Amino acid sequence: VIYLSKTLELSWSSNKPSILSPKGKVTAQENDTVVILTCLTIFEGKEATRDFEITVKGLTSAEKLALVFEEASPPSYTTSDLILPTSFAFSLTGTWSSSHPDIISDNGIINPLINGNHTVTLTLTLNTNDRRTYEVIVSKLNHMVIDQAFLGRKDNLEINNKELESDSVYKSFKN
């Protein structure tokens, strides 16, 4: 910083840099936390410090729940078993339930005998009785792998999947 055509040096330090860094980065906290930011000023060879007491506000209950529900969110599409967490930040725990346990269990295990796509609602209920639902498409389809480096004869190959006709790989192969 230039002051009266002279250099003024400022540097900051924090007694809790993991909560409030010297550069001002704030990390969310469960509860209100007091942090001391210290400013060191050097001007014309003289040093001075000043402490600033700052309260980093803790998260509200709604903010904590939003973070937990976001963290717990399963993928919207899966072809394999899910790991459904039951322990969360802020001492919260939860249980899962499936709208179709015959397709995917309350523990996230897919029934190996299903075939096709199935939409399932997974519900997470926390120990606070707050709950959130998540829609998941569970797929167990037999997929054909298209080999782009196919070296066989294409005149004796028939592809009977109408969805593939708009696919660029299929078009280049067919022609």
Backbone as CSV, one residue per row, in Angstrom:
resi,resn,N_x,N_y,N_z,CA_x,CA_y,CA_z,C_x,C_y,C_z
1,VAL,0.860,-1.166,0.000,0.000,0.000,0.000,0.911,1.236,0.000
2,ILE,0.568,2.222,-0.825,1.327,3.475,-0.870,0.528,4.530,-0.109
3,TYR,1.194,5.172,0.853,0.570,6.226,1.649,1.552,7.384,1.729
4,LEU,1.126,8.557,1.262,1.990,9.739,1.237,3.308,9.451,0.527
5,SER,3.210,8.779,-0.607,4.359,8.402,-1.438,5.352,7.488,-0.725
6,LYS,4.914,6.848,0.311,5.769,5.908,1.041,5.055,4.566,1.136
7,THR,5.854,3.503,1.276,5.295,2.154,1.336,4.795,1.839,2.742
8,LEU,3.583,1.380,2.780,2.953,0.932,4.018,2.714,-0.561,3.859
9,GLU,3.316,-1.373,4.710,3.165,-2.828,4.631,2.113,-3.287,5.629
10,LEU,1.206,-4.124,5.139,0.177,-4.721,5.993,0.244,-6.235,5.853
11,SER,0.131,-6.938,6.959,0.009,-8.401,6.909,-0.959,-8.838,7.991
12,TRP,-1.671,-9.894,7.679,-2.707,-10.400,8.576,-2.353,-11.792,9.078
13,SER,-2.771,-12.084,10.297,-2.658,-13.433,10.843,-3.943,-13.737,11.609
14,SER,-4.202,-15.021,11.790,-5.416,-15.477,12.459,-5.043,-16.483,13.530
15,ASN,-5.717,-16.408,14.660,-5.455,-17.405,15.699,-6.174,-18.727,15.401
16,LYS,-7.097,-18.723,14.419,-7.800,-19.949,13.998,-7.904,-19.949,12.470
17,PRO,-6.758,-20.147,11.791,-6.763,-20.048,10.325,-7.609,-21.108,9.626
18,SER,-7.904,-22.207,10.303,-8.765,-23.212,9.673,-10.228,-22.751,9.647
19,ILE,-10.557,-21.756,10.460,-11.919,-21.221,10.502,-12.006,-19.913,9.711
20,LEU,-11.028,-19.018,9.928,-10.944,-17.752,9.201,-9.483,-17.525,8.853
21,SER,-9.180,-17.649,7.564,-7.783,-17.551,7.132,-7.337,-16.088,7.115
22,PRO,-6.028,-15.834,7.114,-5.536,-14.457,7.026,-5.978,-13.749,5.742
23,LYS,-6.353,-14.521,4.716,-6.837,-13.928,3.465,-8.354,-13.736,3.464
24,GLY,-9.018,-14.115,4.562,-10.452,-13.886,4.689,-11.341,-15.048,4.310
25,LYS,-10.767,-16.223,4.044,-11.585,-17.393,3.697,-12.233,-17.953,4.960
26,VAL,-13.558,-18.078,4.923,-14.320,-18.566,6.071,-14.736,-20.009,5.822
27,THR,-14.547,-20.859,6.834,-14.994,-22.245,6.774,-16.214,-22.379,7.680
28,ALA,-17.295,-22.951,7.138,-18.545,-23.090,7.885,-18.309,-23.859,9.182
29,GLN,-18.972,-23.402,10.220,-18.837,-24.004,11.544,-20.194,-24.418,12.081
30,GLU,-20.180,-25.415,12.936,-21.420,-25.871,13.548,-21.960,-24.828,14.524
31,ASN,-21.058,-24.185,15.264,-21.450,-23.195,16.272,-20.702,-21.887,16.035
32,ASP,-21.215,-20.802,16.628,-20.515,-19.521,16.563,-19.117,-19.688,17.148
33,THR,-18.118,-19.096,16.492,-16.731,-19.216,16.928,-16.066,-17.848,16.858
34,VAL,-15.387,-17.470,17.941,-14.671,-16.198,17.980,-13.255,-16.413,17.444
35,VAL,-12.865,-15.556,16.507,-11.540,-15.610,15.897,-10.897,-14.244,16.070
36,ILE,-9.584,-14.242,16.362,-8.833,-12.994,16.459,-7.989,-12.846,15.204
37,LEU,-8.276,-11.795,14.422,-7.439,-11.436,13.282,-6.506,-10.333,13.747
38,THR,-5.221,-10.501,13.471,-4.221,-9.503,13.861,-3.637,-8.872,12.610
39,CYS,-3.616,-7.534,12.601,-3.034,-6.793,11.488,-1.694,-6.220,11.952
40,LEU,-0.633,-6.546,11.233,0.694,-6.000,11.490,0.935,-4.927,10.433
41,THR,1.223,-3.719,10.898,1.484,-2.589,10.004,2.930,-2.142,10.181
42,ILE,3.630,-1.964,9.054,4.999,-1.450,9.092,5.042,-0.207,8.208
43,PHE,5.417,0.926,8.837,5.494,2.199,8.121,6.722,2.949,8.618
44,GLU,7.585,3.300,7.682,8.833,3.999,7.979,9.628,3.294,9.078
45,GLY,9.665,1.949,8.965,10.457,1.165,9.900,9.801,0.919,11.244
46,LYS,8.632,1.458,11.464,7.929,1.263,12.748,6.821,0.240,12.574
47,GLU,6.704,-0.648,13.567,5.690,-1.691,13.534,4.579,-1.406,14.531
48,ALA,3.378,-1.756,14.157,2.240,-1.658,15.069,1.307,-2.828,14.765
49,THR,0.658,-3.344,15.778,-0.315,-4.422,15.583,-1.647,-4.005,16.171
50,ARG,-2.670,-4.568,15.595,-4.012,-4.336,16.117,-4.802,-5.614,15.955
51,ASP,-5.497,-6.029,17.012,-6.324,-7.226,16.999,-7.780,-6.865,16.719
52,PHE,-8.421,-7.711,15.930,-9.840,-7.554,15.624,-10.542,-8.851,16.003
53,GLU,-11.498,-8.754,16.909,-12.264,-9.927,17.334,-13.463,-10.081,16.403
54,ILE,-13.539,-11.236,15.761,-14.584,-11.495,14.777,-15.315,-12.776,15.173
55,THR,-16.630,-12.728,15.121,-17.425,-13.922,15.384,-17.869,-14.523,14.057
56,VAL,-17.408,-15.739,13.804,-17.855,-16.489,12.630,-19.124,-17.213,13.064
57,LYS,-20.226,-16.836,12.450,-21.520,-17.394,12.838,-21.625,-18.865,12.438
58,GLY,-22.184,-19.655,13.335,-22.425,-21.068,13.051,-23.593,-21.232,12.098
59,LEU,-23.671,-22.398,11.502,-24.756,-22.692,10.572,-26.081,-22.823,11.314
60,THR,-27.145,-22.413,10.653,-28.475,-22.637,11.209,-28.836,-24.106,11.047
61,SER,-29.874,-24.533,11.730,-30.339,-25.925,11.593,-30.703,-26.235,10.147
62,ALA,-31.363,-25.292,9.477,-31.754,-25.506,8.073,-30.525,-25.636,7.182
63,GLU,-29.490,-24.839,7.425,-28.262,-24.923,6.624,-27.548,-26.249,6.856
64,LYS,-27.548,-26.717,8.098,-26.927,-28.010,8.398,-27.654,-29.139,7.668
65,LEU,-28.989,-29.109,7.714,-29.765,-30.134,7.030,-29.524,-30.103,5.528
66,ALA,-29.495,-28.904,4.953,-29.262,-28.783,3.510,-27.912,-29.379,3.131
67,LEU,-26.879,-29.118,3.927,-25.556,-29.680,3.649,-25.565,-31.204,3.742
68,VAL,-26.219,-31.729,4.757,-26.268,-33.187,4.937,-27.038,-33.838,3.790
69,PHE,-28.186,-33.281,3.424,-28.975,-33.866,2.338,-28.241,-33.774,1.005
70,GLU,-27.494,-32.708,0.801,-26.709,-32.598,-0.435,-25.582,-33.628,-0.453
71,GLU,-24.908,-33.773,0.692,-23.806,-34.739,0.801,-24.309,-36.170,0.590
72,ALA,-25.510,-36.458,1.047,-26.055,-37.819,0.998,-26.633,-38.174,-0.365
73,SER,-26.816,-37.208,-1.222,-27.522,-37.403,-2.489,-26.918,-38.528,-3.336
74,PRO,-27.719,-39.572,-3.610,-27.228,-40.657,-4.471,-27.268,-40.206,-5.932
75,PRO,-26.620,-40.937,-6.824,-26.686,-40.578,-8.248,-28.118,-40.751,-8.765
76,SER,-28.469,-40.037,-9.808,-29.818,-40.149,-10.362,-29.964,-41.382,-11.258
77,TYR,-28.844,-42.016,-11.598,-28.852,-43.197,-12.456,-27.759,-44.138,-11.971
78,THR,-28.086,-45.409,-11.861,-27.062,-46.367,-11.436,-27.267,-47.722,-12.097
79,THR,-26.147,-48.385,-12.322,-26.164,-49.763,-12.822,-25.511,-50.699,-11.798
80,SER,-25.103,-50.138,-10.673,-24.442,-50.953,-9.651,-24.961,-50.560,-8.267
81,ASP,-24.673,-51.421,-7.303,-25.103,-51.182,-5.927,-24.649,-49.802,-5.462
82,LEU,-25.448,-49.201,-4.579,-25.136,-47.881,-4.033,-24.612,-48.000,-2.612
83,ILE,-23.716,-47.121,-2.259,-23.291,-46.987,-0.863,-24.113,-45.843,-0.292
84,LEU,-25.047,-46.183,0.580,-25.939,-45.189,1.177,-25.436,-44.854,2.577
85,PRO,-24.887,-43.656,2.779,-24.312,-43.312,4.079,-25.392,-43.192,5.158
86,THR,-24.998,-43.497,6.387,-25.932,-43.394,7.518,-25.401,-42.499,8.638
87,SER,-24.152,-42.061,8.535,-23.566,-41.144,9.516,-23.145,-39.884,8.788
88,PHE,-23.483,-38.733,9.389,-23.251,-37.459,8.721,-22.631,-36.449,9.679
89,ALA,-22.257,-35.320,9.121,-21.725,-34.219,9.929,-22.779,-33.773,10.946
90,PHE,-22.330,-33.026,11.928,-23.194,-32.434,12.963,-23.892,-33.492,13.814
91,SER,-23.260,-34.649,13.948,-23.776,-35.757,14.772,-25.133,-36.261,14.288
92,LEU,-25.406,-36.124,13.017,-26.662,-36.614,12.463,-26.466,-38.034,11.929
93,THR,-27.501,-38.835,12.095,-27.522,-40.187,11.545,-28.820,-40.359,10.773
94,GLY,-28.875,-41.378,9.937,-30.084,-41.571,9.158,-30.278,-42.997,8.732
95,THR,-31.488,-43.264,8.251,-31.820,-44.568,7.696,-32.439,-44.342,6.314
96,TRP,-32.259,-45.319,5.445,-32.763,-45.256,4.076,-33.907,-46.233,3.905
97,SER,-34.856,-45.880,3.043,-35.903,-46.827,2.651,-36.123,-46.695,1.150
98,SER,-36.479,-47.796,0.544,-36.677,-47.864,-0.898,-38.162,-48.051,-1.194
99,SER,-38.648,-47.335,-2.219,-40.044,-47.517,-2.631,-40.248,-48.876,-3.297
100,HIS,-39.156,-49.493,-3.783,-39.216,-50.798,-4.444,-38.049,-51.660,-3.968
101,PRO,-38.158,-52.206,-2.730,-37.057,-53.033,-2.221,-36.812,-54.290,-3.037
102,ASP,-37.769,-54.662,-3.906,-37.557,-55.805,-4.798,-36.609,-55.444,-5.950
103,ILE,-36.375,-54.145,-6.158,-35.458,-53.673,-7.197,-34.130,-53.248,-6.581
104,ILE,-34.210,-52.386,-5.568,-33.015,-51.971,-4.824,-33.390,-51.932,-3.352
105,SER,-32.581,-52.564,-2.520,-32.909,-52.710,-1.098,-32.706,-51.391,-0.351
106,ASP,-33.157,-51.366,0.890,-32.947,-50.208,1.763,-31.461,-49.952,2.005
107,ASN,-30.627,-50.957,1.746,-29.172,-50.827,1.900,-28.470,-50.501,0.588
108,GLY,-29.237,-50.302,-0.498,-28.638,-49.919,-1.772,-28.206,-51.077,-2.650
109,ILE,-28.612,-52.306,-2.317,-28.217,-53.485,-3.095,-29.252,-53.732,-4.199
110,ILE,-28.768,-53.790,-5.450,-29.650,-54.033,-6.595,-29.918,-55.526,-6.726
111,ASN,-31.177,-55.860,-6.939,-31.575,-57.248,-7.167,-30.936,-57.705,-8.479
112,PRO,-30.085,-58.718,-8.443,-29.387,-59.155,-9.663,-30.316,-59.773,-10.709
113,LEU,-31.555,-60.083,-10.353,-32.478,-60.729,-11.284,-33.327,-59.744,-12.077
114,ILE,-33.235,-58.444,-11.749,-34.047,-57.482,-12.505,-33.428,-57.228,-13.867
115,ASN,-34.249,-56.722,-14.774,-33.768,-56.336,-16.093,-34.509,-55.072,-16.488
116,GLY,-33.883,-54.222,-17.264,-34.508,-52.989,-17.722,-34.220,-51.827,-16.790
117,ASN,-34.915,-50.716,-17.050,-34.792,-49.510,-16.227,-35.981,-49.405,-15.284
118,HIS,-35.700,-49.040,-14.035,-36.752,-48.895,-13.031,-36.492,-47.610,-12.252
119,THR,-37.543,-46.796,-12.082,-37.415,-45.591,-11.260,-37.811,-45.942,-9.841
120,VAL,-36.911,-45.648,-8.920,-37.108,-45.973,-7.509,-36.948,-44.690,-6.701
121,THR,-37.757,-44.544,-5.666,-37.609,-43.423,-4.744,-36.895,-43.925,-3.498
122,LEU,-35.735,-43.335,-3.222,-35.020,-43.632,-1.980,-35.292,-42.487,-1.011
123,THR,-35.645,-42.835,0.220,-35.955,-41.829,1.230,-34.928,-41.915,2.350
124,LEU,-34.323,-40.777,2.665,-33.399,-40.680,3.800,-34.139,-39.989,4.933
125,THR,-34.237,-40.675,6.085,-34.849,-40.099,7.278,-33.753,-39.935,8.333
126,LEU,-33.565,-38.693,8.785,-32.531,-38.410,9.780,-33.068,-38.603,11.189
127,ASN,-32.143,-38.660,12.143,-32.535,-38.830,13.547,-33.287,-37.608,14.082
128,THR,-33.385,-36.544,13.306,-34.176,-35.358,13.672,-35.594,-35.465,13.097
129,ASN,-35.904,-36.583,12.438,-37.165,-36.848,11.736,-37.327,-36.025,10.465
130,ASP,-36.280,-35.324,10.043,-36.306,-34.650,8.752,-36.038,-35.706,7.697
131,ARG,-36.672,-35.546,6.537,-36.480,-36.539,5.490,-36.403,-35.872,4.126
132,ARG,-35.746,-36.597,3.228,-35.626,-36.142,1.834,-35.740,-37.359,0.947
133,THR,-36.399,-37.174,-0.191,-36.526,-38.264,-1.164,-35.643,-37.973,-2.365
134,TYR,-35.163,-39.038,-2.971,-34.299,-38.966,-4.149,-34.810,-39.968,-5.174
135,GLU,-34.989,-39.529,-6.407,-35.386,-40.420,-7.499,-34.124,-41.000,-8.132
136,VAL,-34.089,-42.310,-8.282,-32.938,-42.993,-8.876,-33.452,-43.947,-9.948
137,ILE,-32.847,-43.880,-11.115,-33.142,-44.866,-12.154,-32.139,-45.998,-11.989
138,VAL,-32.668,-47.185,-11.751,-31.844,-48.379,-11.583,-31.909,-49.147,-12.891
139,SER,-30.747,-49.394,-13.480,-30.704,-50.045,-14.788,-29.902,-51.338,-14.720
140,LYS,-30.492,-52.361,-15.273,-29.792,-53.635,-15.465,-30.130,-54.114,-16.866
141,LEU,-29.571,-53.431,-17.863,-29.807,-53.788,-19.261,-28.607,-54.534,-19.803
142,ASN,-28.851,-55.385,-20.750,-27.751,-56.014,-21.473,-27.369,-55.043,-22.588
143,HIS,-26.200,-54.473,-22.497,-25.761,-53.472,-23.461,-24.806,-54.084,-24.475
144,MET,-25.026,-53.759,-25.749,-24.109,-54.170,-26.792,-23.018,-53.120,-26.906
145,VAL,-21.790,-53.529,-26.931,-20.675,-52.611,-27.089,-20.421,-52.441,-28.577
146,ILE,-20.439,-51.187,-29.044,-20.170,-50.923,-30.454,-18.675,-50.728,-30.611
147,ASP,-18.086,-51.578,-31.427,-16.652,-51.522,-31.672,-16.404,-50.632,-32.876
148,GLN,-15.844,-49.449,-32.653,-15.620,-48.505,-33.739,-14.511,-48.969,-34.674
149,ALA,-13.724,-49.936,-34.254,-12.630,-50.430,-35.086,-13.008,-51.771,-35.732
150,PHE,-14.304,-52.024,-35.963,-14.784,-53.273,-36.532,-14.143,-53.491,-37.903
151,LEU,-13.542,-54.657,-38.113,-12.843,-54.926,-39.359,-13.561,-55.962,-40.219
152,GLY,-14.744,-56.412,-39.779,-15.490,-57.401,-40.549,-16.228,-56.761,-41.705
153,ARG,-17.043,-57.573,-42.374,-17.814,-57.067,-43.506,-19.127,-56.509,-43.005
154,LYS,-19.429,-55.282,-43.370,-20.656,-54.670,-42.896,-21.878,-55.088,-43.707
155,ASP,-21.689,-55.703,-44.884,-22.847,-56.067,-45.694,-23.592,-57.274,-45.113
156,ASN,-22.969,-58.025,-44.184,-23.671,-59.162,-43.595,-24.065,-58.895,-42.134
157,LEU,-24.104,-57.616,-41.767,-24.450,-57.238,-40.392,-25.747,-56.455,-40.408
158,GLU,-26.665,-56.864,-39.557,-27.924,-56.130,-39.452,-28.076,-55.632,-38.025
159,ILE,-28.346,-54.332,-37.881,-28.607,-53.755,-36.559,-30.075,-53.386,-36.541
160,ASN,-30.823,-53.986,-35.614,-32.265,-53.786,-35.605,-32.728,-52.942,-34.424
161,ASN,-31.927,-51.983,-34.035,-32.298,-51.082,-32.943,-32.540,-49.708,-33.545
162,LYS,-33.788,-49.278,-33.611,-34.151,-47.998,-34.234,-33.495,-46.819,-33.517
163,GLU,-33.232,-46.931,-32.208,-32.588,-45.842,-31.473,-31.183,-45.580,-32.003
164,LEU,-30.535,-46.596,-32.550,-29.171,-46.432,-33.056,-29.119,-45.675,-34.379
165,GLU,-30.241,-45.646,-35.116,-30.209,-45.041,-36.437,-29.826,-43.571,-36.408
166,SER,-30.036,-42.873,-35.286,-29.645,-41.462,-35.186,-28.229,-41.314,-34.636
167,ASP,-27.622,-42.394,-34.213,-26.283,-42.359,-33.636,-25.231,-42.184,-34.727
168,SER,-24.291,-41.260,-34.534,-23.289,-40.960,-35.562,-22.361,-42.147,-35.819
169,VAL,-22.061,-42.937,-34.803,-21.200,-44.109,-34.999,-21.913,-45.101,-35.914
170,TYR,-23.204,-45.304,-35.660,-23.983,-46.225,-36.485,-24.049,-45.738,-37.925
171,LYS,-24.311,-44.426,-38.112,-24.425,-43.878,-39.466,-23.117,-44.061,-40.239
172,SER,-22.001,-43.778,-39.612,-20.731,-43.916,-40.320,-20.429,-45.385,-40.628
173,PHE,-20.894,-46.285,-39.775,-20.678,-47.715,-39.989,-21.576,-48.232,-41.119
174,LYS,-22.817,-47.760,-41.123,-23.798,-48.236,-42.086,-23.431,-47.799,-43.503
175,ASN,-22.854,-46.634,-43.623,-22.537,-46.085,-44.959,-21.173,-46.448,-45.375
